Coordinates of C-alpha atoms and ligand atoms in Angstrom, one line a residue:
X11 CA -36.8 19.3 -20.2
X12 CA -37.3 19.0 -16.5
X13 CA -36.7 15.7 -14.8
X14 CA -39.5 13.2 -14.1
X15 CA -39.5 12.3 -10.8
X16 CA -42.6 10.3 -10.8
X17 CA -43.5 6.9 -8.6
X18 CA -45.7 4.7 -10.4
X19 CA -48.1 1.8 -9.9
X20 CA -46.8 -1.5 -11.0
X21 CA -47.7 -3.6 -14.1
X22 CA -50.7 -5.8 -13.5
X23 CA -50.7 -7.5 -16.6
X24 CA -48.3 -6.7 -19.9
X25 CA -49.3 -4.5 -23.1
X26 CA -50.0 -7.9 -25.1
X27 CA -52.2 -9.8 -22.6
X28 CA -55.4 -8.2 -22.1
X29 CA -58.5 -10.0 -24.0
X30 CA -62.2 -9.8 -23.7
X31 CA -62.5 -12.4 -20.9
X32 CA -60.8 -9.2 -18.8
X33 CA -63.4 -6.8 -19.4
X34 CA -64.5 -5.2 -16.3
X35 CA -61.1 -5.7 -14.8
X36 CA -59.3 -2.6 -12.8
X37 CA -55.4 -3.0 -14.4
X38 CA -52.4 -1.1 -14.6
X39 CA -50.0 -0.9 -17.9
X40 CA -46.3 0.1 -17.9
X41 CA -44.7 0.7 -21.4
X42 CA -43.8 2.9 -24.2
X43 CA -46.3 5.5 -26.0
X44 CA -46.3 3.7 -29.5
X45 CA -49.0 6.0 -31.2
X46 CA -51.4 8.5 -30.6
X47 CA -54.3 10.1 -31.9
X48 CA -56.2 13.2 -30.4
X49 CA -60.0 13.1 -31.4
X50 CA -60.6 16.5 -29.3
X51 CA -63.0 14.9 -27.1
X52 CA -61.2 11.6 -26.9
X53 CA -57.5 10.7 -26.8
X54 CA -56.8 7.0 -28.0
X55 CA -53.1 5.8 -27.1
X56 CA -51.1 2.5 -28.0
X57 CA -49.1 1.7 -25.3
X58 CA -46.4 -1.3 -26.3
X59 CA -44.0 -3.2 -24.2
X60 CA -42.1 -6.7 -25.7
X61 CA -45.4 -8.3 -25.3
X62 CA -47.6 -6.3 -27.9
X63 CA -49.7 -3.1 -27.8
X64 CA -52.9 -2.2 -26.3
X65 CA -55.1 0.8 -26.8
X66 CA -56.2 2.8 -24.0
X67 CA -58.6 5.7 -24.3
X68 CA -58.5 8.9 -22.3
X69 CA -62.0 10.6 -21.9
X70 CA -62.6 13.8 -20.6
X71 CA -65.6 12.7 -18.6
X72 CA -64.0 9.6 -16.8
X73 CA -61.1 11.5 -15.5
X74 CA -60.3 15.2 -16.4
X75 CA -56.8 15.0 -15.0
X76 CA -55.7 11.9 -17.0
X77 CA -57.1 13.4 -19.8
X78 CA -55.2 16.2 -19.4
X79 CA -51.9 14.8 -18.8
X80 CA -52.3 12.2 -22.0
X81 CA -52.4 15.6 -24.1
X82 CA -48.6 16.1 -23.3
X83 CA -48.0 12.7 -24.7
X84 CA -45.6 11.8 -27.4
X85 CA -44.1 8.8 -29.1
X86 CA -42.0 6.6 -26.8
X87 CA -42.6 8.5 -23.6
X88 CA -42.6 6.1 -20.7
X89 CA -46.1 5.5 -18.8
X90 CA -47.8 3.4 -16.5
X91 CA -51.6 3.6 -16.7
X92 CA -54.5 2.6 -14.9
X93 CA -58.1 1.9 -15.5
X94 CA -61.0 -0.4 -16.4
X95 CA -61.0 -2.8 -19.7
X96 CA -64.0 -2.5 -21.8
X97 CA -64.9 -3.7 -24.9
X98 CA -64.7 -2.2 -28.1
X99 CA -67.6 -0.3 -29.9
X100 CA -68.9 -2.3 -33.0
X101 CA -66.7 -1.9 -35.9
X102 CA -63.2 -0.7 -33.8
X103 CA -62.1 -4.0 -33.2
X104 CA -58.4 -4.3 -34.6
X105 CA -58.6 -8.0 -35.5
X106 CA -54.3 -7.7 -36.8
X107 CA -53.1 -7.7 -32.9
X108 CA -54.1 -10.2 -30.5
X109 CA -55.4 -7.6 -27.8
X110 CA -57.5 -5.8 -30.7
X111 CA -61.2 -6.7 -29.2
X112 CA -60.7 -4.6 -25.7
X113 CA -59.8 -1.1 -24.9
X114 CA -58.7 0.3 -21.6
X115 CA -60.9 3.2 -20.0
X116 CA -57.9 5.0 -18.3
X117 CA -58.6 7.3 -15.1
X118 CA -54.7 7.5 -14.1
X119 CA -51.5 8.5 -16.1
X120 CA -48.2 9.0 -14.8
X121 CA -45.1 10.2 -17.2
X122 CA -42.6 7.7 -16.2
X123 CA -40.3 9.6 -18.8
X124 CA -40.3 11.7 -21.7
X125 CA -38.5 11.1 -24.8
X126 CA -37.1 13.3 -27.7
X127 CA -38.7 12.3 -31.2
X128 CA -37.1 9.2 -32.9
X129 CA -35.1 9.6 -35.4
X130 CA -37.7 7.1 -37.5
X131 CA -40.8 5.2 -36.7
X132 CA -40.8 2.3 -34.4
X133 CA -42.8 0.4 -36.4
X134 CA -42.2 -3.2 -38.0
X135 CA -40.9 -2.1 -41.2
X136 CA -39.1 1.2 -41.7
X137 CA -37.6 2.8 -44.4
X138 CA -34.8 4.7 -42.6
X139 CA -31.3 3.4 -43.8
X140 CA -29.3 0.9 -42.0
X141 CA -26.5 2.9 -40.5
X142 CA -29.1 5.2 -38.9
X143 CA -30.4 2.4 -37.1
X144 CA -28.0 1.3 -36.0
X145 CA -26.5 4.3 -34.6
X146 CA -29.7 4.1 -32.7
X147 CA -30.2 0.5 -32.3
X148 CA -31.8 0.9 -28.7
X149 CA -34.6 2.0 -30.5
X150 CA -34.2 -0.3 -33.6
X151 CA -34.2 -3.1 -30.9
X152 CA -37.7 -1.8 -29.9
X153 CA -39.5 -2.7 -32.9
X154 CA -41.5 -6.0 -33.1
X155 CA -39.7 -7.7 -35.6
X156 CA -36.2 -7.7 -34.3
X157 CA -37.8 -8.4 -30.8
X158 CA -39.1 -11.1 -32.3
X159 CA -35.9 -12.2 -33.8
X160 CA -34.0 -12.3 -30.8
X161 CA -36.5 -14.0 -28.9
X162 CA -36.5 -16.8 -31.7
X163 CA -32.7 -16.5 -31.0
X164 CA -33.3 -17.2 -27.4
X165 CA -35.5 -20.2 -28.1
X166 CA -33.0 -21.7 -30.5
X167 CA -30.4 -21.5 -27.6
X168 CA -32.8 -23.3 -25.2
X169 CA -33.7 -26.2 -27.6
X170 CA -30.0 -26.7 -28.1
X171 CA -28.9 -27.1 -24.5
X172 CA -31.8 -29.4 -24.0
X173 CA -31.0 -31.5 -26.8
X174 CA -27.2 -31.8 -26.1
X175 CA -27.8 -32.1 -22.3
X176 CA -30.6 -35.2 -23.3
X177 CA -27.8 -36.4 -25.5
X178 CA -24.9 -36.6 -22.6
X179 CA -23.1 -33.7 -23.9
X180 CA -21.2 -31.3 -21.5
X181 CA -20.7 -27.7 -21.7
X182 CA -17.4 -26.4 -21.3
X183 CA -16.4 -23.1 -21.8
X184 CA -12.6 -22.6 -23.5
X185 CA -10.6 -19.8 -23.3
X186 CA -11.3 -16.4 -25.2
X187 CA -7.7 -15.3 -24.9
X188 CA -5.8 -17.7 -26.3
X189 CA -2.4 -18.5 -28.2
X190 CA -2.4 -17.1 -31.9
X191 CA -2.2 -19.9 -34.5
X192 CA -2.9 -18.4 -37.7
X193 CA -4.2 -20.9 -40.0
X194 CA -7.2 -19.6 -42.2
X195 CA -8.3 -16.3 -41.1
X196 CA -6.4 -13.7 -39.7
X197 CA -6.3 -13.4 -36.2
X198 CA -7.7 -10.5 -33.7
X199 CA -4.6 -9.7 -31.1
X200 CA -4.9 -8.8 -27.4
X201 CA -1.5 -7.2 -26.4
X202 CA -0.3 -8.6 -22.9
X203 CA 0.7 -5.8 -20.3
X204 CA 2.3 -8.1 -18.4
X205 CA 4.6 -10.2 -21.2
X206 CA 6.2 -6.8 -22.9
X207 CA 5.8 -7.5 -26.8
X208 CA 3.5 -10.9 -26.5
X209 CA 0.2 -11.1 -27.6
X210 CA -3.1 -13.5 -27.0
X211 CA -5.7 -14.2 -30.1
X212 CA -9.7 -14.0 -29.5
X213 CA -10.4 -17.6 -30.8
X214 CA -11.3 -17.8 -34.6
X215 CA -13.0 -21.2 -33.4
X216 CA -11.9 -23.3 -30.3
X217 CA -11.3 -26.3 -32.3
X218 CA -8.0 -27.4 -30.7
X219 CA -9.1 -26.7 -27.2
X220 CA -12.3 -29.1 -27.9
X221 CA -10.0 -31.5 -29.5
X222 CA -8.1 -31.7 -26.3
X223 CA -11.2 -32.3 -24.2
X224 CA -11.5 -35.4 -26.2
X225 CA -7.9 -36.5 -25.3
X226 CA -9.0 -35.5 -21.3
X227 CA -11.6 -38.2 -22.0
X228 CA -14.7 -35.8 -21.7
X229 CA -16.4 -37.9 -24.7
X230 CA -18.9 -35.3 -26.0
X231 CA -18.7 -31.7 -25.7
X232 CA -20.5 -29.0 -26.6
X233 CA -20.6 -24.9 -26.3
X234 CA -22.4 -22.0 -28.2
X235 CA -19.4 -20.0 -28.2
X236 CA -18.4 -16.7 -29.7
X237 CA -15.9 -16.6 -32.5
X238 CA -13.6 -14.4 -33.9
X239 CA -12.0 -13.7 -37.5
X240 CA -10.7 -10.6 -38.9
X241 CA -11.2 -10.8 -42.4
X242 CA -12.8 -8.4 -44.8
X243 CA -16.2 -8.3 -44.1
X244 CA -18.1 -10.1 -47.2
X245 CA -21.8 -9.0 -47.6
X246 CA -23.2 -10.9 -44.8
X247 CA -20.0 -11.9 -42.2
X248 CA -19.7 -10.2 -38.9
X249 CA -16.3 -10.1 -37.5
X250 CA -17.2 -11.7 -34.3
X251 CA -19.9 -14.6 -34.5
X252 CA -21.6 -17.4 -32.7
X253 CA -21.0 -21.4 -33.0
X254 CA -22.8 -24.4 -32.0
X255 CA -19.7 -26.3 -31.3
X256 CA -19.4 -29.7 -30.8
X257 CA -16.9 -32.9 -30.6
X258 CA -17.4 -36.5 -30.0
X259 CA -14.9 -39.1 -29.3
X260 CA -14.9 -43.0 -30.9
X261 CA -16.7 -41.9 -33.6
X262 CA -17.2 -41.4 -37.1
X263 CA -18.6 -39.1 -39.9
X264 CA -22.0 -40.9 -39.7
X265 CA -22.2 -40.3 -35.6
X266 CA -21.4 -36.8 -36.0
X267 CA -23.8 -36.3 -38.7
X268 CA -26.7 -38.0 -36.9
X269 CA -26.6 -35.8 -33.9
X270 CA -25.9 -32.5 -35.8
X271 CA -29.1 -33.3 -38.5
X272 CA -31.0 -34.1 -35.2
X273 CA -30.4 -31.1 -33.5
X274 CA -31.5 -29.5 -37.0
X275 CA -34.7 -31.7 -36.9
X276 CA -35.4 -30.6 -33.4
X277 CA -35.2 -26.7 -33.9
X278 CA -37.3 -26.7 -37.1
X279 CA -40.1 -29.2 -35.6
X280 CA -40.4 -26.9 -32.3
X281 CA -39.9 -23.6 -34.0
X282 CA -41.8 -23.9 -37.1
X283 CA -43.8 -27.1 -37.1
X284 CA -41.7 -28.5 -39.8
X285 CA -40.5 -32.4 -39.9
X286 CA -37.4 -33.0 -41.7
X287 CA -37.0 -36.6 -43.0
X288 CA -33.9 -38.1 -41.1
X289 CA -31.3 -39.4 -42.2
X290 CA -30.7 -36.5 -44.9
X291 CA -29.5 -36.7 -48.0
X292 CA -25.9 -37.4 -48.4
X293 CA -23.9 -36.4 -51.6
X294 CA -19.8 -36.1 -52.0
X295 CA -18.2 -33.3 -52.9
X296 CA -17.8 -34.8 -56.6
X297 CA -21.4 -35.4 -56.9
X298 CA -22.5 -32.1 -55.6
X299 CA -20.1 -30.4 -58.2
X300 CA -20.9 -32.8 -61.1
X301 CA -24.9 -32.5 -60.6
X302 CA -25.4 -28.9 -59.2
X303 CA -22.3 -27.4 -59.6
X304 CA -22.0 -26.5 -56.3
X305 CA -20.5 -27.5 -52.5
X306 CA -23.8 -26.1 -51.3
X307 CA -26.4 -27.1 -53.9
X308 CA -29.8 -25.4 -53.4
X309 CA -32.2 -28.6 -54.0
X310 CA -35.1 -26.6 -53.8
X311 CA -34.2 -26.2 -57.6
X312 CA -34.8 -29.4 -59.4
X313 CA -32.2 -29.0 -62.4
X314 CA -29.5 -31.5 -62.5
X315 CA -26.7 -31.7 -64.9
X316 CA -25.5 -34.3 -67.1
X317 CA -22.1 -34.9 -68.9
X318 CA -22.0 -35.1 -73.0
X319 CA -18.2 -35.2 -73.2
X320 CA -18.2 -38.4 -74.5
X321 CA -20.8 -37.8 -77.1
X322 CA -19.4 -34.6 -78.3
X323 CA -15.4 -36.0 -78.2
X324 CA -14.9 -36.1 -81.6
X325 CA -17.2 -34.1 -82.9
X326 CA -16.5 -31.1 -85.7
X327 CA -17.3 -28.4 -83.1
X328 CA -14.0 -27.6 -82.3
X329 CA -15.0 -26.1 -79.0
X330 CA -16.0 -28.9 -77.6
X331 CA -13.9 -31.6 -79.3
X332 CA -11.0 -29.8 -77.9
X333 CA -11.8 -29.2 -74.5
X334 CA -12.7 -32.3 -73.8
X335 CA -9.2 -33.6 -75.4
X336 CA -7.5 -30.9 -73.4
X337 CA -9.0 -33.1 -70.1
X338 CA -12.1 -30.4 -70.2
X339 CA -15.9 -31.1 -69.7
X340 CA -19.0 -30.5 -71.7
X341 CA -22.0 -30.5 -69.5
X342 CA -24.9 -29.0 -69.2
X343 CA -28.6 -28.9 -67.8
X344 CA -32.3 -29.0 -69.6
X345 CA -34.8 -26.7 -68.3
X346 CA -38.3 -28.7 -68.9
X347 CA -40.4 -26.5 -71.2
X348 CA -38.5 -23.8 -71.5
X349 CA -37.9 -23.9 -75.4
X350 CA -40.1 -20.8 -75.5
X351 CA -37.2 -18.7 -74.5
X352 CA -36.9 -15.9 -77.0
X353 CA -33.3 -15.5 -78.4
X354 CA -33.0 -12.1 -76.1
X355 CA -33.6 -13.9 -73.2
X356 CA -31.2 -16.7 -74.4
X357 CA -28.6 -14.0 -75.2
X358 CA -28.7 -12.4 -71.9
X359 CA -28.2 -15.7 -70.1
X360 CA -25.0 -16.4 -72.6
X361 CA -24.0 -12.7 -71.3
X362 CA -24.5 -14.0 -67.7
X363 CA -22.4 -16.7 -68.3
X364 CA -19.4 -14.8 -70.4
X365 CA -19.6 -12.6 -66.9
X366 CA -18.8 -15.5 -64.7
X367 CA -16.1 -16.3 -67.2
X368 CA -17.4 -20.1 -68.6
X369 CA -15.6 -20.6 -71.8
X370 CA -18.5 -21.6 -74.0
X371 CA -22.3 -21.7 -73.6
X372 CA -24.2 -23.4 -76.0
X373 CA -28.1 -24.0 -76.4
X374 CA -30.6 -26.2 -78.0
X375 CA -34.0 -26.1 -78.1
X376 CA -36.1 -29.5 -78.7
X377 CA -39.6 -29.3 -80.6
X378 CA -41.6 -32.1 -81.9
X379 CA -39.8 -32.6 -85.3
X380 CA -36.4 -31.9 -84.4
X381 CA -33.6 -30.3 -81.9
X382 CA -32.3 -27.0 -83.0
X383 CA -29.0 -25.2 -82.3
X384 CA -26.9 -22.1 -83.3
X385 CA -24.2 -25.2 -83.4
X386 CA -26.5 -27.7 -85.5
X387 CA -24.4 -27.7 -88.2
X388 CA -21.0 -27.9 -86.4
X389 CA -22.2 -30.5 -84.1
X390 CA -24.0 -32.6 -87.0
X391 CA -27.5 -33.2 -86.5
X392 CA -26.9 -36.9 -85.2
X393 CA -24.9 -35.8 -82.5
X394 CA -27.0 -33.0 -81.3
X395 CA -30.0 -35.4 -81.3
X396 CA -27.4 -37.6 -79.0
X397 CA -26.9 -35.1 -77.1
X398 CA -30.4 -34.2 -76.4
X399 CA -31.3 -37.8 -75.5
X400 CA -28.4 -38.0 -73.2
X401 CA -29.7 -34.8 -71.3
X402 CA -33.3 -36.7 -71.4
X403 CA -34.5 -33.2 -73.3
X404 CA -37.8 -33.8 -75.0
X405 CA -39.9 -31.5 -76.9
X406 CA -40.6 -28.3 -75.6
X407 CA -37.4 -28.3 -73.4
X408 CA -34.5 -26.2 -73.6
X409 CA -30.8 -27.4 -73.2
X410 CA -27.6 -25.4 -71.8
X411 CA -24.1 -26.7 -72.6
X412 CA -20.8 -25.2 -71.3
X413 CA -17.3 -26.4 -72.1
X414 CA -14.5 -25.9 -70.1
X415 CA -11.9 -27.2 -67.7
X416 CA -13.6 -29.2 -64.9
X417 CA -13.7 -26.6 -61.9
X418 CA -14.7 -23.5 -64.1
X419 CA -17.9 -25.7 -66.2
X420 CA -19.1 -26.9 -63.4
X421 CA -19.0 -23.7 -61.1
X422 CA -20.5 -21.7 -64.1
X423 CA -23.0 -24.2 -64.8
X424 CA -23.7 -24.1 -60.9
X425 CA -24.3 -20.5 -61.2
X426 CA -26.6 -20.6 -64.4
X427 CA -28.4 -22.9 -62.9
X428 CA -29.5 -20.8 -60.1
X429 CA -29.9 -17.6 -62.6
X430 CA -32.4 -19.9 -64.4
X431 CA -34.2 -20.7 -61.8
X432 CA -34.5 -17.2 -60.5
X433 CA -35.5 -16.0 -64.0
X434 CA -38.0 -18.8 -64.7
X435 CA -39.4 -19.1 -60.8
X436 CA -38.6 -22.8 -60.5
X437 CA -37.6 -22.9 -56.9
X438 CA -39.7 -24.9 -54.8
X439 CA -40.3 -22.0 -52.3
X440 CA -41.9 -23.4 -49.2
X441 CA -39.9 -26.5 -49.2
X442 CA -36.9 -27.2 -46.3
X443 CA -34.1 -29.1 -48.4
X444 CA -30.9 -29.8 -45.9
X445 CA -28.5 -32.4 -47.1
X446 CA -24.4 -33.2 -46.2
X447 CA -21.8 -32.6 -48.8
X448 CA -19.1 -35.0 -47.9
X449 CA -15.5 -36.1 -48.7
X450 CA -14.2 -32.6 -50.1
X451 CA -10.9 -32.2 -51.0
X452 CA -7.9 -31.9 -48.3
X453 CA -6.1 -29.3 -49.7
X454 CA -6.8 -26.6 -52.2
X455 CA -4.0 -24.8 -53.9
X456 CA -3.1 -21.2 -53.1
X457 CA -1.6 -19.7 -56.2
X458 CA -1.0 -16.6 -54.0
X459 CA 1.0 -18.3 -51.5
X460 CA 2.4 -21.2 -53.6
X461 CA 1.8 -23.8 -51.5
X462 CA -1.2 -26.1 -50.4
X463 CA -3.6 -24.8 -47.9
X464 CA -6.2 -26.7 -46.0
X465 CA -9.9 -26.6 -47.4
X466 CA -11.3 -27.3 -43.9
X467 CA -8.6 -26.9 -41.3
X468 CA -5.2 -28.7 -40.8
X469 CA -6.8 -31.0 -38.1
X470 CA -9.2 -32.8 -40.5
X471 CA -8.4 -36.2 -41.1
X472 CA -7.6 -37.7 -44.9
X473 CA -9.7 -40.6 -46.2
X474 CA -7.5 -43.6 -45.4
X475 CA -7.7 -45.3 -48.6
X476 CA -6.4 -41.6 -49.4
X477 CA -3.3 -41.1 -47.6
X478 CA -0.9 -42.6 -49.8
X479 CA -1.5 -39.6 -52.0
X480 CA -0.2 -37.5 -49.1
X481 CA 3.2 -37.3 -50.5
X482 CA 2.5 -38.1 -54.0
X483 CA -0.6 -36.2 -55.2
X484 CA -2.0 -34.0 -52.2
X485 CA -4.6 -32.2 -54.5
X486 CA -6.4 -35.6 -54.9
X487 CA -6.6 -36.4 -51.3
X488 CA -10.1 -36.2 -49.9
X489 CA -10.9 -35.8 -46.6
X490 CA -13.1 -36.7 -43.8
X491 CA -14.9 -33.4 -44.1
X492 CA -18.6 -32.4 -44.3
X493 CA -20.7 -29.8 -44.6
X494 CA -24.2 -29.3 -43.7
X495 CA -26.4 -27.2 -46.3
X496 CA -29.8 -25.9 -46.2
X497 CA -31.5 -24.6 -48.9
X498 CA -28.0 -23.5 -50.7
X499 CA -26.3 -21.9 -47.6
X500 CA -23.6 -24.0 -45.3
X501 CA -25.2 -24.2 -41.8
X502 CA -22.6 -26.1 -40.7
X503 CA -18.8 -27.8 -40.9
X504 CA -17.1 -30.2 -39.6
X505 CA -14.6 -33.2 -39.9
X506 CA -13.1 -36.5 -38.7
X507 CA -10.0 -35.6 -37.0
X508 CA -6.2 -36.8 -37.0
X509 CA -5.6 -38.3 -33.7
X510 CA -2.1 -39.5 -34.8
X511 CA 1.2 -37.5 -34.2
X512 CA 2.7 -38.6 -37.7
X513 CA -0.6 -38.6 -39.6
X514 CA -0.5 -34.8 -38.5
X515 CA 3.1 -34.2 -39.0
X516 CA 2.4 -35.6 -42.6
X517 CA -0.6 -33.1 -43.4
X518 CA 2.0 -30.1 -41.8
X519 CA 4.2 -31.0 -44.4
X520 CA 2.0 -30.5 -47.5
X521 CA 0.7 -27.2 -46.1
X522 CA 4.5 -26.1 -45.9
X523 CA 4.7 -26.2 -42.2
X524 CA 8.2 -27.7 -41.0
X525 CA 8.9 -29.6 -37.8
X526 CA 10.0 -26.9 -35.9
X527 CA 7.0 -24.6 -36.8
X528 CA 4.5 -27.3 -36.0
X529 CA 6.2 -27.8 -32.9
X530 CA 6.0 -23.8 -32.1
X531 CA 2.6 -23.4 -33.4
X532 CA 0.8 -26.6 -32.5
X533 CA 3.6 -28.3 -30.0
X534 CA 0.5 -28.4 -27.2
X535 CA -1.7 -30.3 -29.7
X536 CA 1.2 -32.7 -30.9
X537 CA 1.9 -32.9 -27.3
X538 CA -1.4 -34.0 -26.4
X539 CA -1.7 -36.3 -29.0
X540 CA 1.2 -38.1 -27.6
X541 CA -0.7 -39.2 -24.1
X542 CA -3.6 -41.4 -25.9
X543 CA -5.7 -39.4 -27.9
X544 CA -9.2 -41.4 -29.2
X545 CA -10.4 -41.4 -32.4
X546 CA -12.6 -38.2 -32.6
X547 CA -14.6 -35.7 -34.5
X548 CA -16.9 -32.9 -34.3
X549 CA -18.8 -30.0 -36.1
X550 CA -19.9 -26.8 -35.6
X551 CA -22.9 -24.4 -36.8
X552 CA -22.8 -21.2 -37.6
X553 CA -25.4 -19.9 -35.4
X554 CA -26.4 -16.3 -36.6
X555 CA -26.9 -18.1 -40.0
X556 CA -29.1 -20.6 -38.7
X557 CA -31.3 -18.0 -36.8
X558 CA -31.5 -16.0 -39.6
X559 CA -32.7 -18.9 -42.0
X560 CA -35.3 -19.7 -39.3
X561 CA -36.5 -16.2 -38.9
X562 CA -36.7 -15.3 -42.6
X563 CA -34.2 -12.7 -42.5
X564 CA -32.2 -11.7 -45.3
X565 CA -29.1 -10.5 -43.1
X566 CA -27.4 -11.9 -40.1
X567 CA -27.1 -8.0 -38.6
X568 CA -31.0 -8.8 -38.2
X569 CA -31.1 -11.5 -35.8
X570 CA -27.8 -10.1 -33.9
X571 CA -28.5 -7.7 -31.1
X572 CA -25.7 -5.5 -31.6
X573 CA -23.5 -6.3 -35.1
X574 CA -21.2 -4.6 -36.6
X575 CA -21.3 -2.7 -40.1
X576 CA -19.6 -3.7 -43.3
X577 CA -16.4 -1.9 -42.1
X578 CA -16.3 -3.9 -39.1
X579 CA -17.2 -0.8 -36.8
X580 CA -20.1 -0.6 -34.3
X581 CA -22.0 2.5 -34.9
X582 CA -23.8 2.9 -31.7
X583 CA -20.9 3.0 -29.6
X584 CA -18.3 3.9 -31.7
X585 CA -15.9 1.2 -31.6
X586 CA -13.2 0.4 -32.7
X587 CA -12.0 3.8 -31.3
X588 CA -8.5 5.5 -30.2
X589 CA -7.4 4.9 -26.9
X590 CA -5.5 6.8 -23.7
X591 CA -1.7 7.3 -24.6
X592 CA -1.2 5.8 -21.2
X593 CA -3.3 2.7 -22.3
X594 CA -0.9 2.2 -24.9
X595 CA 2.1 3.1 -22.7
X596 CA 1.3 0.3 -20.0
X597 CA 0.9 -2.3 -23.2
X598 CA 4.3 -0.8 -24.8
X599 CA 2.6 0.0 -28.0
X600 CA 3.3 2.6 -30.2
X601 CA 0.9 4.0 -32.9
X602 CA 3.0 4.7 -36.0
Ligands
LIG30 N1 -13.9 -25.5 -36.2 C1 -14.6 -25.8 -37.5 C2 -14.9 -24.3 -38.0 O1 -15.1 -23.5 -37.1 C3 -15.5 -26.5 -37.4 C4 -15.3 -28.0 -37.2 O2 -14.4 -28.6 -37.6 O3 -15.6 -28.3 -35.8 O4 -15.0 -24.1 -39.2

């Protein structure tokens, strides 16, 4: 193609702006050719920019020259077009776009740049596979849906900045090149050229810095910040992602939660017009597990569990009796009106439960006359009735029971609950159900590492009444940690921190981090704690996920301008890439 060296008239309006009140005005639009229809005599094009699109008509009678040029136009050509706004003839109004009531009768056209045929159409929805779209992300980003998503993202930034400013928070930037403090995920490392053999790490979160800012007296810190975690990417994670990160001094859990839920409510109100009722409900981890089988329960589903361990403890049904005797639980939930489920539907549920590794799944159905179940005989009619009444089951209802160890039974029930809700459409679809889950266990035991690991992170404080258990029974210690859950998705997590060096060392000990290692890895933090650390705590929102939920998208890639694929590469610019030998040499690195 020969180069286009056109000068152009700058736009008087955007492509989303013109309305019938503009009829009669002479205007200029700049933008991309969205589509073109050549009806022999008349040529119609839509010209598009990020504000919308407008139909332009080229009539050979109005301007033969412009009409001639319009015949050359193709999709995605960049143009400047001038003409008069006219009303659309009866019956041709396009009600699906805001500027659909008018046309522009063009008399001047300048092609500012040509474009090759795009590999997929720039439409609201495209069939093209995602790899192709990511390779041509600059075109993908022209699609209205992605433009709307990034605009929404921008608005969430603005609300967030405003909200925290109003609440006396200070935005402070923390370093991107920091010391490696591996705990949790794997660090991304950056080799130092000056310090032979040494590395910086990219922050997994600004956790230690924000705590040190509290020691420095900043009192209320916030930052919208990039974090980096070198994990094998599961379905919807990104190696770099954004958090709204905050920390506060002289506070307890409720203070931090109040600030965080206030932000959520503000965002929902301003962007979606949805009022969240505050304070949000709170469940302890134990309640969340024993009622809903999840530490991020989706409260849009009403189903709730009941334990019947006491009812079936000494029954003749061995599975139940032995499970309870061995310290496990028998628990389940009632599905109102679901007794009409067929055997084969139930069997497919049993298979599903088995695929989750649930020990035993037993169902019962209530009719006007009796409670029926495949295990009625072993359990005995009386116990079966008692089980049903304990679970508040009425005629027409279906009961589902699982018998297993505490963790397995409730986890399986949690998955079953959601599966039943999906199959029977029991989600309250339009609802927004947010809650706090609190008092998480402090540690989980990692069989792989043969030691306890922090469930949240090693700076989280235990509940004061549980600290005596740190030595004797760490598995039982509850943390002052909390998660904010929205419709079954965790959108924020935080904790009240340890601000006392002695307690911090005791927690390190449980984690198998000895004195010497603690000083080596976290000496700077322990050091700061020796000089008057205030009680403090904070929380961080997963920004991408929050925007995804607000935008009603299924993938966080749809709310990130330049996301990475599931294997952590960027297809558009082909990162990661090999580098020049000389760069490696300077960094004292050899690839083996
Ligand atoms: N830094 C924590 C995280 O990234 C959040 C917090 O405790 O504030 O999960």
